[in-house]
Steps between C-alpha positions, in 0.01 A plus 500: 500500500742763632624255762564226246716710263793543746499127573513421128793743451683344796444151360638610161810653662563185705465291187747718307766508776726191471512271802843472665570156632758467778779255429583217731822594684705373789561706816734457797407676824665496843327548834553705716493764227847621418616856560737635235524145356709387799496174695666455838739223594369246754137590420236266356294604196199342339551466124187492286537385140173539313329590173303811429203481268541121465255352250566155358283570195736784394794261468581354159551123529560443131730202453406335829272194491467460876296701744628751764524340843704736724744789517872456553710781655872451449692750708851594593603743774856630461715707736742720306776723632590822317771761544750714316837670509598844373833561327520872432226565246445127430269266690514121518202299622482145623227244577490188715253213499456453874224241524211340309175339606277295268126519572249301290125479565197346335158650557151440373359698210244654732752637751769602243727638774752383761599651834809398696719642778857610446727565801818697434735312731822686408606862478753657263798423723399135513534499122838674521369834374604838641252767616588719200410215263150387403317170538211452261243224517357408160169309478441339161197282423381328184134394483380202294166336428556127556318292242364152550736365235800727576678525839608860435247639259453855372710786642268790583720774648831582669541751782810637671505712814819643656525638854788635709596341831600728790613427853599676821868506401421695183282742699781569750746537214282759324433690822876521557557620144230763543677626813827512305332684212329740743831595666672562167221697334411709806868591547506637146157664513572675832840630384522876457576647161490286184207701367519333156479147648169319428393421856141424399600195291670324792233603748245332270712182489516492879125561528423222249718254694329591828154468343581155357622371837201650681258336255682168515599501134847355551555413134460863399719604795773265376473648151530854640805403706663326202447808281642723773795274572586443133440846356324763709771514767767558234280764337463668839877507556558635148228758558670614821837528323344689210316739732818550705696580183232743392504674836883503496498671160242749627715558810809558288304744286385673818857516627609659173222754535605563859860554387380738233285677757795529739714643219226747409464598864874568520483705179206687646697577815790634291261707295343628820846605629578670171164671508557615857842637400352677200222636718756630754701651217187659360413645841854635536491645151158647561625660822807636320282621216272686740800651678658610172167644386474696821859629456429583139186685602705695755775577249239592243340739746833653593596528136173667414553748784855566388396549141228739609746695716750523215228604264376769735854614570569523131187704446596723790847557360348558164281780626779642711724501198245683293455763763878550521531540124211744494664719763826505308321612184320773684826622646668511163206691350501749768 
């Protein structure tokens, strides 16, 4: 009983979950498998046009009295050239229809697919396109169910696939542009000074270009070069000028500070001379003061001695005078 309960719950869940039915759709695949959605000039590719999840019973044939007999693939392969011009901040693009190839196939209902070989016999230059322009190959197929009473029948789906064509000339062109970019960016990055310049941004651009070429993604490499050539290079030049102006302003400020420092140093030298003169004057005055003090001390000592001598002399005369007067009195009394 315990084993049955989980199975019952699982059955209930499966019953409650709605069933998703895949729709019949058309696919276009190329072999060998494409890298970065690129095809190479002068190479041969196998093109496979087929249905996924094809089920005749899922198709609504309302309005058709006949019966389905086969599948019709109506295809068109177009070569288109693309490019653009820059005028200051404006950009003008252009497109060329280079070539077209009609491909129509009828297959049985059981096979519901068609495989054919496509050889790219021309490169971009053969079509008159430059290496900096793009050549796109557009595969467009319409799929129909052919009815017994209708030569075209019911249209089931339409599919479009676009790929980019590359060739050796474009590769050499991009390698040359990478070398040009490398010389310009490294010259700026390796330059001394310019501390405010954003070196990391342009190093990243150079690294991305190198990575794209190494991986063989030439479409991305062309985009990186176009961005650099049309905007990043100008930004780099403006960045250099801006950084140079900033450093020039800082240098001028530094020169002003140096001038102020030189002026202060000269003032300090004058103050030092004045101080030395004052110090010499002070030493001279101190020496004179000491000399005068010594002389005053000598005079003071001499004066004190003189005063004492006078005082003693006066006292001596005083007593002598008294004795003289006393003798005169005694004489008169006698």
